[in-house]
PDB file of C-alpha atoms and ligand atoms in Angstrom:
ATOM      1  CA  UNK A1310      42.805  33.484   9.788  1.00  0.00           C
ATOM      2  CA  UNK A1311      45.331  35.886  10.484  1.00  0.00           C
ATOM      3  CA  UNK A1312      49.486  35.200   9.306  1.00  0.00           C
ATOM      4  CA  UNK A1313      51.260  37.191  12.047  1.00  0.00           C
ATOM      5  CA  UNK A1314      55.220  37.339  12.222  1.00  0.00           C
ATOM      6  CA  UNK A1315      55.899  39.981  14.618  1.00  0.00           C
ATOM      7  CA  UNK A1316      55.099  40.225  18.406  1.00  0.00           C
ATOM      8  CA  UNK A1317      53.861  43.314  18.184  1.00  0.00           C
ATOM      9  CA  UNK A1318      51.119  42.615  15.794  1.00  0.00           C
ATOM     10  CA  UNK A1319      50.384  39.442  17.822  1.00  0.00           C
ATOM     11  CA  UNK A1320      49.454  41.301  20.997  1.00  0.00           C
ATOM     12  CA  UNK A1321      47.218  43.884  19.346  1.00  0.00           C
ATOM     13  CA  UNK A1322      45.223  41.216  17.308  1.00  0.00           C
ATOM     14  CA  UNK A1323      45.050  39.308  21.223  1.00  0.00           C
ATOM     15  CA  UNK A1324      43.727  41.938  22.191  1.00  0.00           C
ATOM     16  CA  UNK A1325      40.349  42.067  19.610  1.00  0.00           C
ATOM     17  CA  UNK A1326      39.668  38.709  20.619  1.00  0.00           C
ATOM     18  CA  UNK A1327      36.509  37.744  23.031  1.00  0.00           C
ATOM     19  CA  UNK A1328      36.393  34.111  25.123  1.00  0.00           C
ATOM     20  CA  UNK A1329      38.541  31.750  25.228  1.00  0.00           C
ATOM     21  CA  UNK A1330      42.527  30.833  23.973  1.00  0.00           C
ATOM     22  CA  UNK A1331      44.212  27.605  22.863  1.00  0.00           C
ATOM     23  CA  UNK A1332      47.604  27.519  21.587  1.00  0.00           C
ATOM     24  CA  UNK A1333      49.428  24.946  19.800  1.00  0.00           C
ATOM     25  CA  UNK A1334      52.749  25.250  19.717  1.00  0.00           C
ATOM     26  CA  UNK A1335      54.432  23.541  17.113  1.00  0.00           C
ATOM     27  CA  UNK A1336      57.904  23.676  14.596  1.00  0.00           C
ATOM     28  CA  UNK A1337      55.346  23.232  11.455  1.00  0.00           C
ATOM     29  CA  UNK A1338      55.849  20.583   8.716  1.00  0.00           C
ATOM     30  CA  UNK A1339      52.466  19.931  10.285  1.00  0.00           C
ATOM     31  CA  UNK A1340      51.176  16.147   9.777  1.00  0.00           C
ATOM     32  CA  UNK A1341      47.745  14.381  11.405  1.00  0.00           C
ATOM     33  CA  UNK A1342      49.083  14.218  14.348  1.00  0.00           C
ATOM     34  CA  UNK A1343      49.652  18.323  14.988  1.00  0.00           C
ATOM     35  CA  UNK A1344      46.423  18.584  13.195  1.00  0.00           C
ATOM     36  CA  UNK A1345      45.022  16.177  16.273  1.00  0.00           C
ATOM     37  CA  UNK A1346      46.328  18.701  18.623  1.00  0.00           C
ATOM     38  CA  UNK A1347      44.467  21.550  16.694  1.00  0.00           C
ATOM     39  CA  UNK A1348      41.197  20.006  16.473  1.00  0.00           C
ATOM     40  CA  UNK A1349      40.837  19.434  20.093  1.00  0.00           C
ATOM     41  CA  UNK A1350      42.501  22.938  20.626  1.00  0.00           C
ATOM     42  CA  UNK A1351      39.511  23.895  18.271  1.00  0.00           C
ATOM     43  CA  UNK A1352      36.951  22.233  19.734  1.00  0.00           C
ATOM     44  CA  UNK A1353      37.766  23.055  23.510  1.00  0.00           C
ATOM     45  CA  UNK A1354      38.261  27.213  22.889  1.00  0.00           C
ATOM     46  CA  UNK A1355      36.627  30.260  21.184  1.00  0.00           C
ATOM     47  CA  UNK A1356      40.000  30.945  19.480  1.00  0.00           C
ATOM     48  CA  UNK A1357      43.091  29.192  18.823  1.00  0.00           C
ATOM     49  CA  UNK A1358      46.863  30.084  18.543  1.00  0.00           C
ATOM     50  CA  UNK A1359      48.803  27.877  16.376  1.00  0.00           C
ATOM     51  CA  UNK A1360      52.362  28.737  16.572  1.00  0.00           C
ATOM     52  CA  UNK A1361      55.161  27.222  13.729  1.00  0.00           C
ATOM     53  CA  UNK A1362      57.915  28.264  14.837  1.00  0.00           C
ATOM     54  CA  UNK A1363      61.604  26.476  14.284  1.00  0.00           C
ATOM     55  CA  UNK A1364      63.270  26.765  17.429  1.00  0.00           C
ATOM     56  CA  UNK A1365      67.161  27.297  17.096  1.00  0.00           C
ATOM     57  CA  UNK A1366      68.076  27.500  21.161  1.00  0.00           C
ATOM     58  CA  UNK A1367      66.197  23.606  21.233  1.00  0.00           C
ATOM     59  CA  UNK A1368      68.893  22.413  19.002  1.00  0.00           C
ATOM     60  CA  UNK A1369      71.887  21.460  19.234  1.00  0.00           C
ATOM     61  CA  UNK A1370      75.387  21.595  17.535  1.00  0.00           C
ATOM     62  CA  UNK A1371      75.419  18.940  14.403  1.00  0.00           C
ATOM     63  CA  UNK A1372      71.749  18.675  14.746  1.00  0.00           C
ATOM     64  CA  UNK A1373      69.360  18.927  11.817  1.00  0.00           C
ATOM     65  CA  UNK A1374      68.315  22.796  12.685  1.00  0.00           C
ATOM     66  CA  UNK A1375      68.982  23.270   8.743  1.00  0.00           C
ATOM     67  CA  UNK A1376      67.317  20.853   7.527  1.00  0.00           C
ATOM     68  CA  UNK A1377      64.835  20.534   9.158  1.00  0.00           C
ATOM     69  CA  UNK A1378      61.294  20.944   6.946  1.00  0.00           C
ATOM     70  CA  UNK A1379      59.518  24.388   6.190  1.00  0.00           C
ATOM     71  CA  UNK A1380      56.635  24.674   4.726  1.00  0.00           C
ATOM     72  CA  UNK A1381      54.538  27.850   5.426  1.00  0.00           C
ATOM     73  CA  UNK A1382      52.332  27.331   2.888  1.00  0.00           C
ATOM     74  CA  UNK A1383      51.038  24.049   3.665  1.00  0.00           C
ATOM     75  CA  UNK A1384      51.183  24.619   7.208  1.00  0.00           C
ATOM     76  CA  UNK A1385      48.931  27.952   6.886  1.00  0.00           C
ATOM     77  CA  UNK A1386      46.354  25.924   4.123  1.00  0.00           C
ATOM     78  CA  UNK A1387      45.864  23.227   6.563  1.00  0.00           C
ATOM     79  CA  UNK A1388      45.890  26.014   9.773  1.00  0.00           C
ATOM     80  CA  UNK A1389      42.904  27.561   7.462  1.00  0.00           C
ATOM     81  CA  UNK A1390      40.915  24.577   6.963  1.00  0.00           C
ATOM     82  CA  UNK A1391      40.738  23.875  11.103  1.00  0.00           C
ATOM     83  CA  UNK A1392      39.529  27.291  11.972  1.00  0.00           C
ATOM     84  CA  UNK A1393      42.585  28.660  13.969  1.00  0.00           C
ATOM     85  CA  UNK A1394      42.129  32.217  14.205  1.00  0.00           C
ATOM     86  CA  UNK A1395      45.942  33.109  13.964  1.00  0.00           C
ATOM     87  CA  UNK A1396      48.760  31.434  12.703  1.00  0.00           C
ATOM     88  CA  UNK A1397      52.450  32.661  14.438  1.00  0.00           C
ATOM     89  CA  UNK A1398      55.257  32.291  12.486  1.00  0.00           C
ATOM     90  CA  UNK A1399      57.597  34.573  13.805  1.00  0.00           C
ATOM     91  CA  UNK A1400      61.320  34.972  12.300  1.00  0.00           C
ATOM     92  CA  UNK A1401      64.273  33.884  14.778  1.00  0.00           C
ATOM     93  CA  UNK A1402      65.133  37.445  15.104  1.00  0.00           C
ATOM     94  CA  UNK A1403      61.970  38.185  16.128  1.00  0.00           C
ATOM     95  CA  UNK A1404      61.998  36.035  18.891  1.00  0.00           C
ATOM     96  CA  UNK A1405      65.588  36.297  19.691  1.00  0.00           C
ATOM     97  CA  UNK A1406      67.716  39.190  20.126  1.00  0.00           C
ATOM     98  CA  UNK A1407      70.797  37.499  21.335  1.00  0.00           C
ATOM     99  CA  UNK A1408      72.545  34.273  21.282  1.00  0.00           C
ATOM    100  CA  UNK A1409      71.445  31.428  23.611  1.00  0.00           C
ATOM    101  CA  UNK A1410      74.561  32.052  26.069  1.00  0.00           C
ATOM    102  CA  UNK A1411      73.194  35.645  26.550  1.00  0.00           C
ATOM    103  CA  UNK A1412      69.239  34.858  26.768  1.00  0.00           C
ATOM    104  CA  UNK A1413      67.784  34.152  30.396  1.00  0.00           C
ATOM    105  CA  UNK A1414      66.758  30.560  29.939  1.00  0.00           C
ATOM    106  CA  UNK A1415      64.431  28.167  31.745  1.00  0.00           C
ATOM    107  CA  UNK A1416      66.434  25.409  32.640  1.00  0.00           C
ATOM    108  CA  UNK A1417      64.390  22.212  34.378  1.00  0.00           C
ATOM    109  CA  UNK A1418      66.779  20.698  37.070  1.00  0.00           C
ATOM    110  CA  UNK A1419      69.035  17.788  36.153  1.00  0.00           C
ATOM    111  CA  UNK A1420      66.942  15.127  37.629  1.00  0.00           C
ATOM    112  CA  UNK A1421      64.520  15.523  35.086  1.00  0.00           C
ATOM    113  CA  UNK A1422      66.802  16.168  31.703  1.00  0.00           C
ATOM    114  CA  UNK A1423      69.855  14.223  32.497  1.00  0.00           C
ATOM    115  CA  UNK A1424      68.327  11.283  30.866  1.00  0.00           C
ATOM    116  CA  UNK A1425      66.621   9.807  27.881  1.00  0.00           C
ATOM    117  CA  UNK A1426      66.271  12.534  25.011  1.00  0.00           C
ATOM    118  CA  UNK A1427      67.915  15.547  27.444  1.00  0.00           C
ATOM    119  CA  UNK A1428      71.290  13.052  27.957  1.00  0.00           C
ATOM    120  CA  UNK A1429      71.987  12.967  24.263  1.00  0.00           C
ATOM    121  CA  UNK A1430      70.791  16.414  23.485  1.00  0.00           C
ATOM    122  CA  UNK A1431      72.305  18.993  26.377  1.00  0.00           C
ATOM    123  CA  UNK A1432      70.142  21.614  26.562  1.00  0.00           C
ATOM    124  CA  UNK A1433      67.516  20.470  24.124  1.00  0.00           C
ATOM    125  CA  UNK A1434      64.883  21.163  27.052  1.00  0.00           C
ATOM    126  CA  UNK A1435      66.515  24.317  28.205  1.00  0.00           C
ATOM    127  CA  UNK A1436      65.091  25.851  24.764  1.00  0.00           C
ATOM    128  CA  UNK A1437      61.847  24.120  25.056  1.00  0.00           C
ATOM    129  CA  UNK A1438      60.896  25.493  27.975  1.00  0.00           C
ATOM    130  CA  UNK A1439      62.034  28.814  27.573  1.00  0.00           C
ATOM    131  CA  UNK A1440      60.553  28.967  23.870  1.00  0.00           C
ATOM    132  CA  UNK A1441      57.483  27.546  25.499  1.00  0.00           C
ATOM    133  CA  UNK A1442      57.337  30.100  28.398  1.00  0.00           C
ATOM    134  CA  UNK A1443      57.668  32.906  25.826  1.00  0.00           C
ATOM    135  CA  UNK A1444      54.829  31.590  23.859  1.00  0.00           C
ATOM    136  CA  UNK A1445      53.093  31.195  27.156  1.00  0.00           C
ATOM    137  CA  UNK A1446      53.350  34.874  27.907  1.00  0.00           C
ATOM    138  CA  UNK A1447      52.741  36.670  25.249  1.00  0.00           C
ATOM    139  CA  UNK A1448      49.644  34.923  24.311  1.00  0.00           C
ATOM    140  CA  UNK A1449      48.344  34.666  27.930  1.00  0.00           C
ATOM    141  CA  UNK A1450      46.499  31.489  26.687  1.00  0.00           C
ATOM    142  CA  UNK A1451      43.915  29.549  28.839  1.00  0.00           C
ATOM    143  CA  UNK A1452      45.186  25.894  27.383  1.00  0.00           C
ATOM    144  CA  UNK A1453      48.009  24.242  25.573  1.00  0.00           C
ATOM    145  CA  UNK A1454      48.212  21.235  23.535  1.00  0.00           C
ATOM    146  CA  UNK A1455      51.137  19.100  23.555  1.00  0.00           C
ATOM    147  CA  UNK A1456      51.467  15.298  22.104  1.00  0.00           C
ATOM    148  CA  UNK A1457      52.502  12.103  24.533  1.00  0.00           C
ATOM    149  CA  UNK A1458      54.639  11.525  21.140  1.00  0.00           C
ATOM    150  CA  UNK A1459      57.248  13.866  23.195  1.00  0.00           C
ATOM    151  CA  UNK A1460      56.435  12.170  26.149  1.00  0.00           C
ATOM    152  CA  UNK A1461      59.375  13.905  28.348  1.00  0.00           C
ATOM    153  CA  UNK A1462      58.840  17.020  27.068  1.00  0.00           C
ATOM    154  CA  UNK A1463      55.065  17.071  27.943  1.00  0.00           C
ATOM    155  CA  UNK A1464      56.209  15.904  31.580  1.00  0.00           C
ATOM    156  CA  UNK A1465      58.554  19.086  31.948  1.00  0.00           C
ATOM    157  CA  UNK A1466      56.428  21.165  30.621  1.00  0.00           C
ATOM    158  CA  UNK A1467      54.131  20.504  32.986  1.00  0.00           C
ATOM    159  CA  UNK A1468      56.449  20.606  35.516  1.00  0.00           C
ATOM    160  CA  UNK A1469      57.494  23.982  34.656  1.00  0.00           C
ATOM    161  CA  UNK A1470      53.830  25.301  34.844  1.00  0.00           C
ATOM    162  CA  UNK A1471      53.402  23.487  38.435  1.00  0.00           C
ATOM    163  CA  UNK A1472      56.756  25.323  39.623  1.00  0.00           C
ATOM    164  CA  UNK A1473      56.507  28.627  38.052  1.00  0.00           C
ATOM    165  CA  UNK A1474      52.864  29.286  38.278  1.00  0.00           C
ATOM    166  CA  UNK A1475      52.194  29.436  34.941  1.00  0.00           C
ATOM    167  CA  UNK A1476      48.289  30.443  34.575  1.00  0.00           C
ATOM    168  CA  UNK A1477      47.833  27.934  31.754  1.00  0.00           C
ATOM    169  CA  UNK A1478      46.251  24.204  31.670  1.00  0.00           C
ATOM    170  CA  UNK A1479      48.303  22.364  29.309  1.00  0.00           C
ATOM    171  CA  UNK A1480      45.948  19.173  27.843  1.00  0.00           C
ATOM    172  CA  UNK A1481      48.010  15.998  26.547  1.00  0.00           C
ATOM    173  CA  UNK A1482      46.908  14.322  23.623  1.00  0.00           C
ATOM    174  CA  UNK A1483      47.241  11.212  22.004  1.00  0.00           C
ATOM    175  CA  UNK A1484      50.131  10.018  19.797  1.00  0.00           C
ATOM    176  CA  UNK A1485      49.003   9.774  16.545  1.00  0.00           C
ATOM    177  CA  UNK A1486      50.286   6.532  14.107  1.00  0.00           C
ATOM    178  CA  UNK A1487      50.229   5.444  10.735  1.00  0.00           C
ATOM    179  CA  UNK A1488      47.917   2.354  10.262  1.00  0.00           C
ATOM    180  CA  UNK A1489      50.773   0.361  10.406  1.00  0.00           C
ATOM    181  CA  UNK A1490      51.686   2.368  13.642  1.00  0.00           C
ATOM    182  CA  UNK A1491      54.643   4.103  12.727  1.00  0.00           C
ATOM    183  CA  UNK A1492      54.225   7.363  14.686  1.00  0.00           C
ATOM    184  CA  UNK A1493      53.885  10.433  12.522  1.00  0.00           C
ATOM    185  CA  UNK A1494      56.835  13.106  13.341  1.00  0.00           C
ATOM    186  CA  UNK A1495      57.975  15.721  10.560  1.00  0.00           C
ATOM    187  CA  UNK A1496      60.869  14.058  10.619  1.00  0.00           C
ATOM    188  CA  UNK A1497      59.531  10.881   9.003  1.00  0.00           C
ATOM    189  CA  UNK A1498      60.275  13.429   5.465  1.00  0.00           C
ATOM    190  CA  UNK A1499      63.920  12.343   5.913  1.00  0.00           C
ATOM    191  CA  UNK A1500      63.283   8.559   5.671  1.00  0.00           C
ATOM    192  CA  UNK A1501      64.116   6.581   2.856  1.00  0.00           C
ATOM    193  CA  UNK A1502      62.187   3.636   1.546  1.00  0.00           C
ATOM    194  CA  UNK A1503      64.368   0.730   3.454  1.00  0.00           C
ATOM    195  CA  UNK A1504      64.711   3.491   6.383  1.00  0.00           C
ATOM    196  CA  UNK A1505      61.055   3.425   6.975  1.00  0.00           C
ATOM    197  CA  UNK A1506      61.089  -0.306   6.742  1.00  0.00           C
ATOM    198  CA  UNK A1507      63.404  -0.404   9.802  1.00  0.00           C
ATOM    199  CA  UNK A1508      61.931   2.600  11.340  1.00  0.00           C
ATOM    200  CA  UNK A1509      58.466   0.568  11.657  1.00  0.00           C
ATOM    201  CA  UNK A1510      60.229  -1.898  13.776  1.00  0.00           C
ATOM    202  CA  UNK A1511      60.226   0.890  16.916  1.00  0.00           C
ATOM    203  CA  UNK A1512      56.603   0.736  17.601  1.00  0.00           C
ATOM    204  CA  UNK A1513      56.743  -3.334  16.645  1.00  0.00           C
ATOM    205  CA  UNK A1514      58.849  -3.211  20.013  1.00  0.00           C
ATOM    206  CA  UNK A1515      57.061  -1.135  22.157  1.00  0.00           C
ATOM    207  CA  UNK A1516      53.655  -2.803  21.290  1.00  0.00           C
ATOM    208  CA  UNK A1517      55.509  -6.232  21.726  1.00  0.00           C
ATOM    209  CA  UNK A1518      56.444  -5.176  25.100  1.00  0.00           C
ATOM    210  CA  UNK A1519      52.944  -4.111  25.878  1.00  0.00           C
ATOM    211  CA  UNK A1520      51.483  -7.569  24.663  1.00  0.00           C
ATOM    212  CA  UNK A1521      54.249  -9.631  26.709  1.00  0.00           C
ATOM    213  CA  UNK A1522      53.328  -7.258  29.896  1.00  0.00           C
ATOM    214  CA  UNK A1523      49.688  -8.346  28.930  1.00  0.00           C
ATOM    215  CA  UNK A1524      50.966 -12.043  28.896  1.00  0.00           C
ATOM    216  CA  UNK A1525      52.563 -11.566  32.531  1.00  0.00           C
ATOM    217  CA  UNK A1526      56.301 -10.754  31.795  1.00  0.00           C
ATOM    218  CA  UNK A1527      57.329  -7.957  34.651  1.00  0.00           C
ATOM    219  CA  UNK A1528      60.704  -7.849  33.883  1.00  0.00           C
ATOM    220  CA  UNK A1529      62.651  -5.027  32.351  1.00  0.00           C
ATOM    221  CA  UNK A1530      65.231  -6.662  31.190  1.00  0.00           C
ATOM    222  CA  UNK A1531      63.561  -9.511  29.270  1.00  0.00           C
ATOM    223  CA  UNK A1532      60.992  -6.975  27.994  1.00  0.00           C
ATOM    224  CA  UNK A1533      64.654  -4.633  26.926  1.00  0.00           C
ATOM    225  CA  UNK A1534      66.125  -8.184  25.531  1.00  0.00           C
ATOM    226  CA  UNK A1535      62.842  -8.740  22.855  1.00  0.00           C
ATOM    227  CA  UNK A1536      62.309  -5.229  21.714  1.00  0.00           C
ATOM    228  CA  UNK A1537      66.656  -5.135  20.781  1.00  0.00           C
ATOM    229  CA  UNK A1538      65.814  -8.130  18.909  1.00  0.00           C
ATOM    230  CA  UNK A1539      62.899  -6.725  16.630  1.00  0.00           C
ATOM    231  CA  UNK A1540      64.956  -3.807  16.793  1.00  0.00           C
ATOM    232  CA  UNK A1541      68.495  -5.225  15.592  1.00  0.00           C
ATOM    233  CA  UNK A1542      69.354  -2.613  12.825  1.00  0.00           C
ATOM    234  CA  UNK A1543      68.533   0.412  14.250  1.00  0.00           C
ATOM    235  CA  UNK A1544      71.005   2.512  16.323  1.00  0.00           C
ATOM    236  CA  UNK A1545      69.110   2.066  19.433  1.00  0.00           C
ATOM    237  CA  UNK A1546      69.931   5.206  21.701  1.00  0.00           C
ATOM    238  CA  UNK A1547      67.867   4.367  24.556  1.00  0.00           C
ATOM    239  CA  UNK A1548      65.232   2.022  25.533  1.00  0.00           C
ATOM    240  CA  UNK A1549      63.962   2.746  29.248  1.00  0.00           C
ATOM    241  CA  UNK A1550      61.112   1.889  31.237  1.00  0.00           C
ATOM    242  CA  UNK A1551      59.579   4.635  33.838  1.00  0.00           C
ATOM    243  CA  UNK A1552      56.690   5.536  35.993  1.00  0.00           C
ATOM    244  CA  UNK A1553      55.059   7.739  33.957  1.00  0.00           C
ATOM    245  CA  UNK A1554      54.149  10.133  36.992  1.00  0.00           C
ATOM    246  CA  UNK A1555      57.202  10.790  38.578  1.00  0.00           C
ATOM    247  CA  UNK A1556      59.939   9.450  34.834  1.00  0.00           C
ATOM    248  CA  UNK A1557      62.067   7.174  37.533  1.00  0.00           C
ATOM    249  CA  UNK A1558      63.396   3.930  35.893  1.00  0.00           C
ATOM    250  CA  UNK A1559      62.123   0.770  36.761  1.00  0.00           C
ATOM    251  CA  UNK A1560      63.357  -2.294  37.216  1.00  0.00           C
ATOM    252  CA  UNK A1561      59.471  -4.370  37.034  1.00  0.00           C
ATOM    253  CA  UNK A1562      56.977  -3.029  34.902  1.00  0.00           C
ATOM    254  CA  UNK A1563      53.896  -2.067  36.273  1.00  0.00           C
ATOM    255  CA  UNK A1564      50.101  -0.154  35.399  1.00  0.00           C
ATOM    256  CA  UNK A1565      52.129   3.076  35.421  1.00  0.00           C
ATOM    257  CA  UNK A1566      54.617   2.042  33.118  1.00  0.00           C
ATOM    258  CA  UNK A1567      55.986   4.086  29.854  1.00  0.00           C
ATOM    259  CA  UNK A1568      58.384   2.838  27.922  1.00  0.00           C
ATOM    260  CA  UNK A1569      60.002   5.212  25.861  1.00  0.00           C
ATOM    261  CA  UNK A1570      62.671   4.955  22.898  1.00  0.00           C
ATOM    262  CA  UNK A1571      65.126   6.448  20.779  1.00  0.00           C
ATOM    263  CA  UNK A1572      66.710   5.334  17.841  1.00  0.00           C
ATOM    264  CA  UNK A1573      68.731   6.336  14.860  1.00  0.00           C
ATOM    265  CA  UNK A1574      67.805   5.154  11.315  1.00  0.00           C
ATOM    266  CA  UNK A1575      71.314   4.232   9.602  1.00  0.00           C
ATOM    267  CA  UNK A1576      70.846   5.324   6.365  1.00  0.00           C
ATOM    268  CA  UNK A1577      69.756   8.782   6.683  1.00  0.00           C
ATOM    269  CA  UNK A1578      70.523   8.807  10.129  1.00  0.00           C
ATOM    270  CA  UNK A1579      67.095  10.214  11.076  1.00  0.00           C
ATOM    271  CA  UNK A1580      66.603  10.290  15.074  1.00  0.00           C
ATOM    272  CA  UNK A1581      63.372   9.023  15.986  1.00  0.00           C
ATOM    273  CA  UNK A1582      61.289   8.612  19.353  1.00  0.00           C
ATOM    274  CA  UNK A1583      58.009   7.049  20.433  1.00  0.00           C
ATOM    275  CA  UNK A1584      56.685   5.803  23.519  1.00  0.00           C
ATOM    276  CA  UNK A1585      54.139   3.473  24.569  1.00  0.00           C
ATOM    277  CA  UNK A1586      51.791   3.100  28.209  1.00  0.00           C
ATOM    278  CA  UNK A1587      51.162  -0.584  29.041  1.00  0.00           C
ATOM    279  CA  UNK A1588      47.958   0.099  30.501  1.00  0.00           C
ATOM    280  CA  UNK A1589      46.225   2.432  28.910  1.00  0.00           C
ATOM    281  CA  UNK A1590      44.244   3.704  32.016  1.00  0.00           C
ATOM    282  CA  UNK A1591      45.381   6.900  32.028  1.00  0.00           C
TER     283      UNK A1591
HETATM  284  P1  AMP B 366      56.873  19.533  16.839  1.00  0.00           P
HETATM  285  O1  AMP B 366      56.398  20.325  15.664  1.00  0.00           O
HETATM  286  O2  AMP B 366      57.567  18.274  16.482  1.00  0.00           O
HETATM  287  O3  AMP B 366      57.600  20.382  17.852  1.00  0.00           O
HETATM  288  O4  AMP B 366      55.545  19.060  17.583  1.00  0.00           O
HETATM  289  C1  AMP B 366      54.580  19.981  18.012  1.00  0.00           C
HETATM  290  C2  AMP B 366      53.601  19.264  18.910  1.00  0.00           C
HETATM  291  O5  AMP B 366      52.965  18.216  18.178  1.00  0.00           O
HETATM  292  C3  AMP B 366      54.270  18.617  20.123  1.00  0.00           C
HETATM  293  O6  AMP B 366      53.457  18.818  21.265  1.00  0.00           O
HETATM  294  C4  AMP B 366      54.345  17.165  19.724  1.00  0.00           C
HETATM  295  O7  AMP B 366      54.345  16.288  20.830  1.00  0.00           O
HETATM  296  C5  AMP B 366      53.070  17.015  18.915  1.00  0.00           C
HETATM  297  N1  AMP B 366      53.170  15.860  18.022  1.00  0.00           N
HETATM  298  C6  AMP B 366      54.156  15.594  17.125  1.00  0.00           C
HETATM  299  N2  AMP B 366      53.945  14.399  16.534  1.00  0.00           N
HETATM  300  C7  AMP B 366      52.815  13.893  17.071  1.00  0.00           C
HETATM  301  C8  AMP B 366      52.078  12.683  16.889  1.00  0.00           C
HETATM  302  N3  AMP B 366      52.454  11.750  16.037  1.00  0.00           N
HETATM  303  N4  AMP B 366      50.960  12.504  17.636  1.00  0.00           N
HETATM  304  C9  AMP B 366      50.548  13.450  18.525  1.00  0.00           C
HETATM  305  N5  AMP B 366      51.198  14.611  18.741  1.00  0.00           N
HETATM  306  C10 AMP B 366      52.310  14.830  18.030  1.00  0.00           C
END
């Protein structure tokens, strides 16, 4: 596996490759669930791209951009074991030669960020795409593997490759849990004990929601009113119900339904999201 951190080394070691490319782009701290996204990348293409890269422009002020884990070494032992061909872990200079005010960005419209996560986090997605987009063209892969754990992300990235023309299939995979379902993110590092205690009660609510949607209950707001209960504790930021193909809100849930939510822990104030389908159909 080759450790590249500049773009110039990245497109001359593209260039030696034969068949097919997967990327995998990713901030590191890697857990099961990236590792999900690079087996399949693995398994689908001759040669796969994982990216770590910590993306300043997708963060906002107050954030956790400092904080936020980095662990290169890990990440590039566990990169090694999956048979990714190079890992790109390119420094923010390298990516970057200005501030976000002077970069051309890739901003989605405001139908599609002015809610859930892009509400509370103004231009979050504008430096997701555009970090994206750059990772999209200089590696010129064939596929891309993003996680329904970012479930709005995944829907604008897509969107961005359907309206720019972006020669790329992106493939959506699975969120990945712990076996008592919390959903793994890197920021689960931040939790303390009694934080993760609480923090467990997010997916109790969404799969509560899918099992009363299983029992016959349609309707949003009851389905809203039991998950606030298990969820009473948390710093709920948003718990909203949309059609998963188009992300407009519902008021009845039906086969297309994804609930999606956002809450703070209190005592590290960790941010966490996770989403659920209530028919699994996809
Ligand atoms: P991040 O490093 O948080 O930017 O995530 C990189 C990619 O991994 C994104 O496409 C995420 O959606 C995906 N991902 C993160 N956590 C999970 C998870 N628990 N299950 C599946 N995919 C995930």
């Amino acid at each position: 596996m080759k450790i590249i951190d500049n773009i110039k080394e990245l497109k001359e070691e593209l260039k030696k490759i034969d068949g097919t490319l997967g990327l995998v782009p990713t901030m590191g701290a890697l857990h099961n669930g990236h590792l999900s996204l690079i087996k399949k990348a693995v398994s689908e293409n001759d040669n796969v791209v994982v990216s770590v890269f910590v993306n300043p422009i997708q963060f906002g002020i107050g954030e956790d951009l400092d904080k936020y884990p980095r662990q290169l070494q890990k990440d590039t032992e566990l990169c090694q074991n999956e048979g990714v061909k190079i890992l790109f872990a390119p420094m923010v200079s390298e990516m970057y030669q200005e501030d976000k005010k002077n970069l051309t960005l890739i901003c989605p419209p405001y139908e599609v960020v002015d809610k859930l996560c892009g509400k509370s986090r103004p231009g979050h997605f504008d430096g997701v795409c555009s970090v994206v987009a750059k990772l999209f063209n200089l590696t010129k892969a064939n596929k891309a593997y993003f996680g329904q754990k970012d479930a709005q992300q995944l829907f604008i990235i897509k969107k961005m490759v359907r309206d720019l023309n972006f020669d790329i299939e992106i493939v959506a995979c699975p969120i990945v849990r712990e076996t008592d379902n919390l959903a793994l993110s890197s920021r689960n590092q931040y939790l303390t004990q009694s934080d993760r205690k609480l923090a467990l009660n997010i997916s109790k609510a969404l799969f509560n929601i899918k099992k009363l949607f299983n029992d016959g209950i349609d309707d949003v707001r009851a389905l809203v009113d039991s998950a606030l209960k298990i969820m009473e504790g948390l710093d709920v930021e948003y718990i909203e119900f949309v059609d998963k193909n188009t992300f407009n809100f519902q008021t009845a849930a039906d086969k297309n339904t994804l609930v999606l939510i956002a809450a703070r822990v209190p005592e590290s104030n960790t941010r966490l999201i996770d989403n659920i389908l209530l028919w699994d159909a996809m």
